[in-house]
Amino acid sequence: MDPAFRLERLTLTRFRSYQALTLDFASPVALFVGANGAGKTNLLEAVSLLAPGRGLRGARLVDLARREAGGTDGFWAVAGRFATPVGPLEVGTGVERAAVPRRTFLVDGTPARSQAEVAARVAMVWLTPQMGALFQDGASQRRRFLDRLAFALEPAHARELAAYETALAERHRLLAAGRPDPAWLAGLEESLARHGVAVAAARRSLITALNRMLERGAAGEFPRAVLACACPWAEALDRDPALAVEEALKAQLAADRAGDAEAGATRSGPHRADFVLIHAESGMPAELCSTGEQKALLVSVLLAHAVLIGEARGFGPMLLLDEVAAHLDPRRREALFAALVALPLQVLLTGTELAAFAALAGVAEAFAVEPGRVFSLSFGPAQKRRAAL
């Protein structure tokens, strides 16, 4: 069954290693194969930038522009044409030539008012090799991973999170300046409490729904993960109405002003949250599991998430899986490919060897990636060889 939401064409202009490139996708599963450094991850990153946020690398805007002998003027652009349940969709993003780089979004040719507008139309998640360190890194990395999953479930989460972070930064600035206006601070703290509780509620709702999906066996042969949110404000929502939690957070922020000014940070709020991932069968926290088990647990979460989004929004998210076959044994690799083919969603994968994806022959379309160029590969009866793209 064709995915209800799928990327049909990708166009790059002066992006990373690509001067200009247009790719058309005919299959729900596409493979990008090439040597390390050929530009495979650049392609997935470009696709990821068609969704809210900083993409799968979290790169600076200036680093996304193609570099040549004379340097770079900072200009780059990525555009995608999607098929969606409500009709065609064109999304573009990039940076114009300007002294101060500023990224903009276009939706069907019209400037988007906010990234939340894009989140309402586009859903995608990804898994990269760097995310293997998710459980050794700080809590901020885990929050970003959780928020990326939440964007696909609740598009308004992007708006709430952005509003919370804006108010948080302004509160930091006022406290650092010394002797801030109490009324101004109170207004910021009211905004922080309102948006912060909405952020905590979205994360809590996501974790509850994912655990339910995982209990149903949505991850197939992959180990069942159990997620938990370490955030007192999310936990408070289990006991009290949201308005009561907002009042409590607002009171806490007011009481912490002097201490926060001295510490140079706001010490209470959902921006301090963390989440825990546990191997259900062994009871082992993910950070104590092997590299292979950690990747398997993350895959199980992504598979459950794909099913969850499909049921909640009527279409599954795009999955971008960078070097996903690494650290998976042959049995789990084949289980993953079987699960991906069975799900009604589009998947883009990268790898160094086509042989690692043999189980997808005749189902997926394959592309060979060389520096600055992409070629179509013959990969079973479903795909005929085409000229260089």
CSV table of C-alpha atoms in Angstrom, one decimal:
chain,number,residue,atom,x,y,z
A,1,MET,CA,0.0,0.0,0.0
A,2,ASP,CA,1.4,3.4,-1.0
A,3,PRO,CA,2.0,5.8,1.9
A,4,ALA,CA,-0.6,8.5,2.3
A,5,PHE,CA,2.2,11.0,3.0
A,6,ARG,CA,5.3,10.7,0.8
A,7,LEU,CA,8.0,12.8,-0.8
A,8,GLU,CA,7.8,12.6,-4.6
A,9,ARG,CA,10.5,15.0,-5.6
A,10,LEU,CA,13.5,16.6,-3.8
A,11,THR,CA,15.4,19.6,-5.2
A,12,LEU,CA,18.7,20.9,-3.8
A,13,THR,CA,20.4,24.2,-4.7
A,14,ARG,CA,23.9,24.9,-3.3
A,15,PHE,CA,23.3,22.6,-0.4
A,16,ARG,CA,26.3,20.9,1.3
A,17,SER,CA,28.1,18.9,-1.4
A,18,TYR,CA,25.5,19.4,-4.1
A,19,GLN,CA,25.5,22.3,-6.5
A,20,ALA,CA,22.2,21.3,-7.9
A,21,LEU,CA,20.2,18.1,-7.7
A,22,THR,CA,16.7,16.8,-8.4
A,23,LEU,CA,15.6,13.4,-7.3
A,24,ASP,CA,12.2,11.7,-8.1
A,25,PHE,CA,11.0,8.9,-5.8
A,26,ALA,CA,8.7,6.1,-7.1
A,27,SER,CA,8.9,3.6,-4.3
A,28,PRO,CA,8.0,3.9,-0.7
A,29,VAL,CA,11.5,2.6,0.2
A,30,ALA,CA,14.6,4.3,-1.2
A,31,LEU,CA,18.2,3.3,-0.6
A,32,PHE,CA,21.2,5.6,-0.9
A,33,VAL,CA,24.4,3.6,-1.2
A,34,GLY,CA,28.0,4.9,-1.3
A,35,ALA,CA,31.3,5.3,0.4
A,36,ASN,CA,31.7,7.2,3.6
A,37,GLY,CA,31.9,10.9,2.8
A,38,ALA,CA,30.1,10.6,-0.6
A,39,GLY,CA,27.1,12.7,0.6
A,40,LYS,CA,24.5,10.2,1.6
A,41,THR,CA,23.7,11.8,5.0
A,42,ASN,CA,23.6,15.2,3.2
A,43,LEU,CA,20.5,13.9,1.3
A,44,LEU,CA,18.7,12.8,4.4
A,45,GLU,CA,19.6,16.0,6.2
A,46,ALA,CA,18.1,18.0,3.3
A,47,VAL,CA,14.9,16.0,3.6
A,48,SER,CA,14.8,16.5,7.4
A,49,LEU,CA,15.0,20.3,6.9
A,50,LEU,CA,11.6,20.2,5.2
A,51,ALA,CA,10.2,19.6,8.7
A,52,PRO,CA,10.4,22.0,11.7
A,53,GLY,CA,13.7,22.3,13.6
A,54,ARG,CA,17.4,22.2,12.7
A,55,GLY,CA,17.4,18.9,10.8
A,56,LEU,CA,19.0,15.6,11.7
A,57,ARG,CA,22.5,17.1,12.3
A,58,GLY,CA,21.3,20.2,14.2
A,59,ALA,CA,23.8,22.2,12.0
A,60,ARG,CA,24.3,25.9,11.9
A,61,LEU,CA,22.7,27.7,8.9
A,62,VAL,CA,26.1,28.8,7.6
A,63,ASP,CA,27.4,25.2,7.5
A,64,LEU,CA,24.5,24.1,5.2
A,65,ALA,CA,25.7,26.2,2.2
A,66,ARG,CA,27.9,24.6,-0.4
A,67,ARG,CA,31.6,25.6,0.0
A,68,GLU,CA,33.7,26.3,-3.0
A,69,ALA,CA,37.2,27.6,-3.6
A,70,GLY,CA,36.1,31.2,-3.1
A,71,GLY,CA,34.2,30.4,0.1
A,72,THR,CA,30.5,30.6,0.5
A,73,ASP,CA,27.9,33.4,0.4
A,74,GLY,CA,25.6,31.4,2.7
A,75,PHE,CA,22.8,30.8,0.2
A,76,TRP,CA,21.2,27.4,0.0
A,77,ALA,CA,17.7,26.0,-0.7
A,78,VAL,CA,15.9,22.7,-0.3
A,79,ALA,CA,12.4,22.0,-1.8
A,80,GLY,CA,10.1,19.0,-1.7
A,81,ARG,CA,7.0,18.0,-3.5
A,82,PHE,CA,4.8,15.8,-1.3
A,83,ALA,CA,1.7,13.7,-1.9
A,84,THR,CA,-0.6,14.0,1.2
A,85,PRO,CA,-4.0,12.8,2.2
A,86,VAL,CA,-5.5,16.2,1.3
A,87,GLY,CA,-3.6,16.7,-2.0
A,88,PRO,CA,-0.2,17.9,-3.3
A,89,LEU,CA,2.0,19.9,-1.0
A,90,GLU,CA,5.1,22.0,-1.8
A,91,VAL,CA,7.5,22.9,1.0
A,92,GLY,CA,10.7,24.9,0.6
A,93,THR,CA,13.3,26.2,3.0
A,94,GLY,CA,16.6,27.9,2.8
A,95,VAL,CA,18.7,31.0,3.4
A,96,GLU,CA,18.8,34.0,1.1
A,97,ARG,CA,22.1,35.9,0.5
A,98,ALA,CA,22.2,38.3,3.4
A,99,ALA,CA,24.7,39.6,6.0
A,100,VAL,CA,22.7,37.9,8.8
A,101,PRO,CA,21.5,34.4,7.7
A,102,ARG,CA,17.9,33.8,8.3
A,103,ARG,CA,16.0,30.6,7.4
A,104,THR,CA,12.6,30.9,5.9
A,105,PHE,CA,9.9,28.3,5.0
A,106,LEU,CA,7.5,28.4,2.0
A,107,VAL,CA,4.4,26.3,2.0
A,108,ASP,CA,2.7,26.0,-1.4
A,109,GLY,CA,4.7,29.1,-2.5
A,110,THR,CA,3.6,31.3,0.5
A,111,PRO,CA,5.8,32.2,3.4
A,112,ALA,CA,4.9,30.1,6.5
A,113,ARG,CA,3.9,32.2,9.5
A,114,SER,CA,5.6,29.7,11.9
A,115,GLN,CA,7.2,26.3,11.9
A,116,ALA,CA,4.1,25.0,13.6
A,117,GLU,CA,2.3,25.6,10.3
A,118,VAL,CA,4.8,23.3,8.7
A,119,ALA,CA,4.5,20.7,11.5
A,120,ALA,CA,0.8,20.6,10.8
A,121,ARG,CA,1.4,19.3,7.2
A,122,VAL,CA,4.7,17.4,7.5
A,123,ALA,CA,5.7,14.6,9.8
A,124,MET,CA,9.1,12.9,9.8
A,125,VAL,CA,11.5,11.3,12.3
A,126,TRP,CA,15.0,9.9,12.0
A,127,LEU,CA,17.7,7.7,13.4
A,128,THR,CA,21.4,8.5,12.9
A,129,PRO,CA,24.6,6.9,14.2
A,130,GLN,CA,25.2,9.9,16.5
A,131,MET,CA,22.0,9.0,18.3
A,132,GLY,CA,23.7,5.9,19.6
A,133,ALA,CA,25.2,8.2,22.1
A,134,LEU,CA,21.8,9.5,23.2
A,135,PHE,CA,22.0,7.7,26.5
A,136,GLN,CA,25.5,8.8,27.3
A,137,ASP,CA,24.9,12.5,26.3
A,138,GLY,CA,23.2,15.1,28.4
A,139,ALA,CA,19.5,15.3,29.0
A,140,SER,CA,19.1,18.0,26.3
A,141,GLN,CA,19.8,15.5,23.5
A,142,ARG,CA,17.1,13.2,24.9
A,143,ARG,CA,14.6,16.0,25.2
A,144,ARG,CA,15.2,17.0,21.5
A,145,PHE,CA,14.7,13.4,20.5
A,146,LEU,CA,11.4,13.2,22.5
A,147,ASP,CA,10.3,16.6,21.1
A,148,ARG,CA,10.9,15.5,17.6
A,149,LEU,CA,8.6,12.5,18.1
A,150,ALA,CA,6.0,14.8,19.8
A,151,PHE,CA,6.0,17.2,16.8
A,152,ALA,CA,4.7,14.4,14.6
A,153,LEU,CA,1.9,13.6,17.1
A,154,GLU,CA,0.9,17.1,18.1
A,155,PRO,CA,2.0,19.7,15.6
A,156,ALA,CA,1.1,22.5,18.1
A,157,HIS,CA,3.9,21.2,20.3
A,158,ALA,CA,6.4,23.1,18.0
A,159,ARG,CA,4.6,26.4,18.7
A,160,GLU,CA,4.4,25.8,22.5
A,161,LEU,CA,8.0,24.8,22.7
A,162,ALA,CA,9.2,27.8,20.7
A,163,ALA,CA,7.1,30.2,22.9
A,164,TYR,CA,8.4,28.6,26.1
A,165,GLU,CA,12.1,28.9,24.9
A,166,THR,CA,11.6,32.5,23.9
A,167,ALA,CA,10.1,33.4,27.3
A,168,LEU,CA,12.9,31.5,29.0
A,169,ALA,CA,15.6,33.3,27.2
A,170,GLU,CA,14.0,36.7,28.0
A,171,ARG,CA,13.8,35.8,31.7
A,172,HIS,CA,17.4,34.9,31.7
A,173,ARG,CA,18.3,38.3,30.1
A,174,LEU,CA,16.3,40.3,32.6
A,175,LEU,CA,17.7,38.4,35.6
A,176,ALA,CA,21.2,38.8,34.3
A,177,ALA,CA,20.7,42.6,33.8
A,178,GLY,CA,19.9,43.1,37.5
A,179,ARG,CA,17.0,44.8,39.2
A,180,PRO,CA,14.4,43.7,36.6
A,181,ASP,CA,10.9,45.1,36.5
A,182,PRO,CA,8.8,42.7,38.8
A,183,ALA,CA,5.7,43.2,36.6
A,184,TRP,CA,7.6,42.3,33.5
A,185,LEU,CA,9.1,39.2,35.2
A,186,ALA,CA,5.7,38.2,36.4
A,187,GLY,CA,4.3,38.3,32.8
A,188,LEU,CA,7.2,36.2,31.5
A,189,GLU,CA,6.7,33.7,34.3
A,190,GLU,CA,3.0,33.4,33.5
A,191,SER,CA,3.9,32.7,29.9
A,192,LEU,CA,6.6,30.2,30.9
A,193,ALA,CA,4.1,28.4,33.2
A,194,ARG,CA,1.3,28.3,30.5
A,195,HIS,CA,3.6,27.1,27.6
A,196,GLY,CA,5.7,25.0,29.9
A,197,VAL,CA,2.8,22.9,31.2
A,198,ALA,CA,1.6,22.5,27.6
A,199,VAL,CA,5.1,21.2,26.7
A,200,ALA,CA,5.1,18.8,29.6
A,201,ALA,CA,1.6,17.6,28.8
A,202,ALA,CA,2.6,16.8,25.2
A,203,ARG,CA,5.6,14.8,26.3
A,204,ARG,CA,3.6,13.0,28.9
A,205,SER,CA,0.9,12.1,26.3
A,206,LEU,CA,3.5,10.9,23.8
A,207,ILE,CA,5.2,8.6,26.3
A,208,THR,CA,1.9,7.2,27.5
A,209,ALA,CA,0.8,6.5,23.9
A,210,LEU,CA,4.2,5.0,22.9
A,211,ASN,CA,4.2,2.6,25.9
A,212,ARG,CA,0.7,1.5,25.0
A,213,MET,CA,1.8,0.8,21.4
A,214,LEU,CA,4.9,-1.1,22.5
A,215,GLU,CA,2.7,-3.2,24.8
A,216,ARG,CA,0.6,-4.1,21.8
A,217,GLY,CA,3.7,-5.4,20.1
A,218,ALA,CA,4.0,-2.6,17.5
A,219,ALA,CA,7.8,-3.1,17.5
A,220,GLY,CA,7.5,-6.6,16.1
A,221,GLU,CA,10.6,-8.7,16.8
A,222,PHE,CA,12.5,-5.8,18.3
A,223,PRO,CA,12.9,-5.7,22.1
A,224,ARG,CA,10.1,-3.9,23.8
A,225,ALA,CA,11.1,-0.6,25.3
A,226,VAL,CA,9.5,1.2,28.3
A,227,LEU,CA,9.7,4.9,28.4
A,228,ALA,CA,9.4,7.2,31.4
A,229,CYS,CA,9.5,11.0,31.8
A,230,ALA,CA,11.6,12.4,34.6
A,231,CYS,CA,9.9,15.8,35.0
A,232,PRO,CA,8.0,16.8,38.2
A,233,TRP,CA,5.7,19.1,36.2
A,234,ALA,CA,4.7,16.2,33.9
A,235,GLU,CA,4.2,14.0,37.0
A,236,ALA,CA,2.1,16.6,38.6
A,237,LEU,CA,-0.3,16.4,35.7
A,238,ASP,CA,-1.1,12.8,36.9
A,239,ARG,CA,-2.5,14.3,40.1
A,240,ASP,CA,-3.7,17.8,39.4
A,241,PRO,CA,-5.5,19.8,36.7
A,242,ALA,CA,-3.3,21.6,34.2
A,243,LEU,CA,-4.4,25.1,35.6
A,244,ALA,CA,-3.2,24.1,39.1
A,245,VAL,CA,0.1,22.9,37.8
A,246,GLU,CA,0.5,26.2,35.9
A,247,GLU,CA,-0.1,28.1,39.1
A,248,ALA,CA,2.4,25.9,41.0
A,249,LEU,CA,5.1,26.4,38.3
A,250,LYS,CA,4.5,30.2,38.2
A,251,ALA,CA,4.8,30.3,42.0
A,252,GLN,CA,8.0,28.3,41.9
A,253,LEU,CA,9.6,30.6,39.2
A,254,ALA,CA,8.7,33.7,41.3
A,255,ALA,CA,10.2,32.1,44.4
A,256,ASP,CA,13.4,31.2,42.5
A,257,ARG,CA,14.2,34.6,41.1
A,258,ALA,CA,17.1,35.5,43.3
A,259,GLY,CA,18.6,32.0,43.2
A,260,ASP,CA,18.2,31.8,39.4
A,261,ALA,CA,19.9,35.2,39.0
A,262,GLU,CA,22.8,33.9,41.0
A,263,ALA,CA,23.0,30.6,39.2
A,264,GLY,CA,22.6,32.2,35.8
A,265,ALA,CA,19.9,29.7,34.9
A,266,THR,CA,16.2,28.9,35.4
A,267,ARG,CA,16.4,25.9,37.7
A,268,SER,CA,12.7,24.8,37.5
A,269,GLY,CA,10.7,23.9,34.4
A,270,PRO,CA,10.2,21.4,31.6
A,271,HIS,CA,13.5,22.5,30.1
A,272,ARG,CA,15.1,20.5,32.9
A,273,ALA,CA,13.2,17.3,32.0
A,274,ASP,CA,14.8,14.0,31.0
A,275,PHE,CA,13.4,10.7,29.8
A,276,VAL,CA,14.4,7.2,30.5
A,277,LEU,CA,14.3,4.2,28.2
A,278,ILE,CA,14.4,0.7,29.7
A,279,HIS,CA,14.7,-2.8,28.1
A,280,ALA,CA,11.4,-4.3,29.2
A,281,GLU,CA,12.6,-7.9,29.3
A,282,SER,CA,15.9,-7.4,31.2
A,283,GLY,CA,14.8,-4.3,33.1
A,284,MET,CA,18.1,-2.8,32.1
A,285,PRO,CA,18.3,1.0,31.5
A,286,ALA,CA,19.4,1.8,27.9
A,287,GLU,CA,22.6,3.4,29.0
A,288,LEU,CA,23.8,0.1,30.4
A,289,CYS,CA,22.8,-2.0,27.3
A,290,SER,CA,25.2,-2.9,24.5
A,291,THR,CA,25.4,-0.6,21.4
A,292,GLY,CA,23.4,-3.1,19.4
A,293,GLU,CA,20.7,-3.3,22.1
A,294,GLN,CA,20.5,0.5,22.3
A,295,LYS,CA,20.0,0.8,18.6
A,296,ALA,CA,17.4,-2.0,18.7
A,297,LEU,CA,15.5,-0.2,21.5
A,298,LEU,CA,15.5,3.1,19.5
A,299,VAL,CA,14.3,1.2,16.4
A,300,SER,CA,11.4,-0.3,18.5
A,301,VAL,CA,10.4,3.2,19.6
A,302,LEU,CA,10.5,4.5,16.1
A,303,LEU,CA,8.4,1.6,14.8
A,304,ALA,CA,5.8,2.1,17.6
A,305,HIS,CA,5.8,5.8,16.9
A,306,ALA,CA,5.1,5.2,13.2
A,307,VAL,CA,2.1,3.1,14.0
A,308,LEU,CA,0.9,5.7,16.6
A,309,ILE,CA,1.2,8.6,14.1
A,310,GLY,CA,-0.6,6.6,11.4
A,311,GLU,CA,-3.5,5.9,13.7
A,312,ALA,CA,-3.7,9.4,15.2
A,313,ARG,CA,-3.2,11.6,12.1
A,314,GLY,CA,-4.3,9.2,9.3
A,315,PHE,CA,-0.8,9.0,7.7
A,316,GLY,CA,2.5,7.8,8.9
A,317,PRO,CA,5.7,9.9,9.2
A,318,MET,CA,8.6,9.7,6.8
A,319,LEU,CA,11.4,7.6,8.4
A,320,LEU,CA,15.0,8.7,7.7
A,321,LEU,CA,17.4,6.0,8.7
A,322,ASP,CA,21.1,6.8,8.4
A,323,GLU,CA,23.4,3.7,8.5
A,324,VAL,CA,20.7,1.8,10.3
A,325,ALA,CA,22.1,-1.6,9.4
A,326,ALA,CA,25.3,-1.0,11.4
A,327,HIS,CA,25.2,-2.7,14.8
A,328,LEU,CA,22.2,-4.8,13.9
A,329,ASP,CA,22.8,-8.5,13.5
A,330,PRO,CA,21.4,-10.1,10.3
A,331,ARG,CA,18.3,-11.4,12.0
A,332,ARG,CA,17.3,-8.0,13.3
A,333,ARG,CA,18.3,-6.3,10.1
A,334,GLU,CA,15.9,-8.6,8.2
A,335,ALA,CA,13.2,-8.0,10.8
A,336,LEU,CA,13.6,-4.3,10.4
A,337,PHE,CA,13.3,-4.4,6.7
A,338,ALA,CA,10.2,-6.6,6.9
A,339,ALA,CA,8.6,-4.2,9.4
A,340,LEU,CA,9.4,-1.2,7.2
A,341,VAL,CA,7.9,-2.7,4.1
A,342,ALA,CA,4.7,-3.7,6.0
A,343,LEU,CA,4.2,-0.1,7.4
A,344,PRO,CA,2.2,2.4,5.2
A,345,LEU,CA,5.0,5.0,5.2
A,346,GLN,CA,8.0,6.2,3.2
A,347,VAL,CA,11.5,5.2,4.3
A,348,LEU,CA,14.8,6.6,3.1
A,349,LEU,CA,17.9,4.6,4.2
A,350,THR,CA,21.6,4.9,3.7
A,351,GLY,CA,24.4,2.4,3.7
A,352,THR,CA,27.9,1.7,2.3
A,353,GLU,CA,27.0,-1.7,0.6
A,354,LEU,CA,24.0,-2.6,-1.4
A,355,ALA,CA,24.4,-6.2,-0.3
A,356,ALA,CA,23.3,-5.3,3.2
A,357,PHE,CA,19.9,-4.5,1.8
A,358,ALA,CA,19.4,-7.6,-0.2
A,359,ALA,CA,16.1,-8.4,1.5
A,360,LEU,CA,14.7,-5.3,0.0
A,361,ALA,CA,15.5,-6.2,-3.6
A,362,GLY,CA,12.5,-5.8,-5.9
A,363,VAL,CA,10.8,-3.7,-3.3
A,364,ALA,CA,13.0,-0.7,-2.9
A,365,GLU,CA,14.6,1.7,-5.4
A,366,ALA,CA,18.3,2.2,-5.0
A,367,PHE,CA,20.6,5.2,-5.8
A,368,ALA,CA,24.4,5.3,-5.9
A,369,VAL,CA,25.9,8.4,-4.3
A,370,GLU,CA,29.1,9.9,-5.3
A,371,PRO,CA,30.5,13.4,-4.3
A,372,GLY,CA,28.0,15.9,-5.8
A,373,ARG,CA,26.2,13.3,-7.9
A,374,VAL,CA,23.5,10.6,-7.5
A,375,PHE,CA,22.8,7.7,-9.9
A,376,SER,CA,19.9,5.3,-10.1
A,377,LEU,CA,20.9,1.6,-9.6
A,378,SER,CA,19.2,-1.5,-10.8
A,379,PHE,CA,18.0,-3.3,-7.7
A,380,GLY,CA,15.6,-6.1,-8.6
A,381,PRO,CA,12.6,-6.1,-11.0
A,382,ALA,CA,10.9,-3.1,-9.4
A,383,GLN,CA,13.4,-0.7,-10.8
A,384,LYS,CA,14.9,-0.2,-14.2
A,385,ARG,CA,18.3,1.5,-14.7
A,386,ARG,CA,18.0,5.2,-15.5
A,387,ALA,CA,20.5,7.8,-16.5
A,388,ALA,CA,22.5,9.8,-14.0
A,389,LEU,CA,20.3,12.2,-12.1
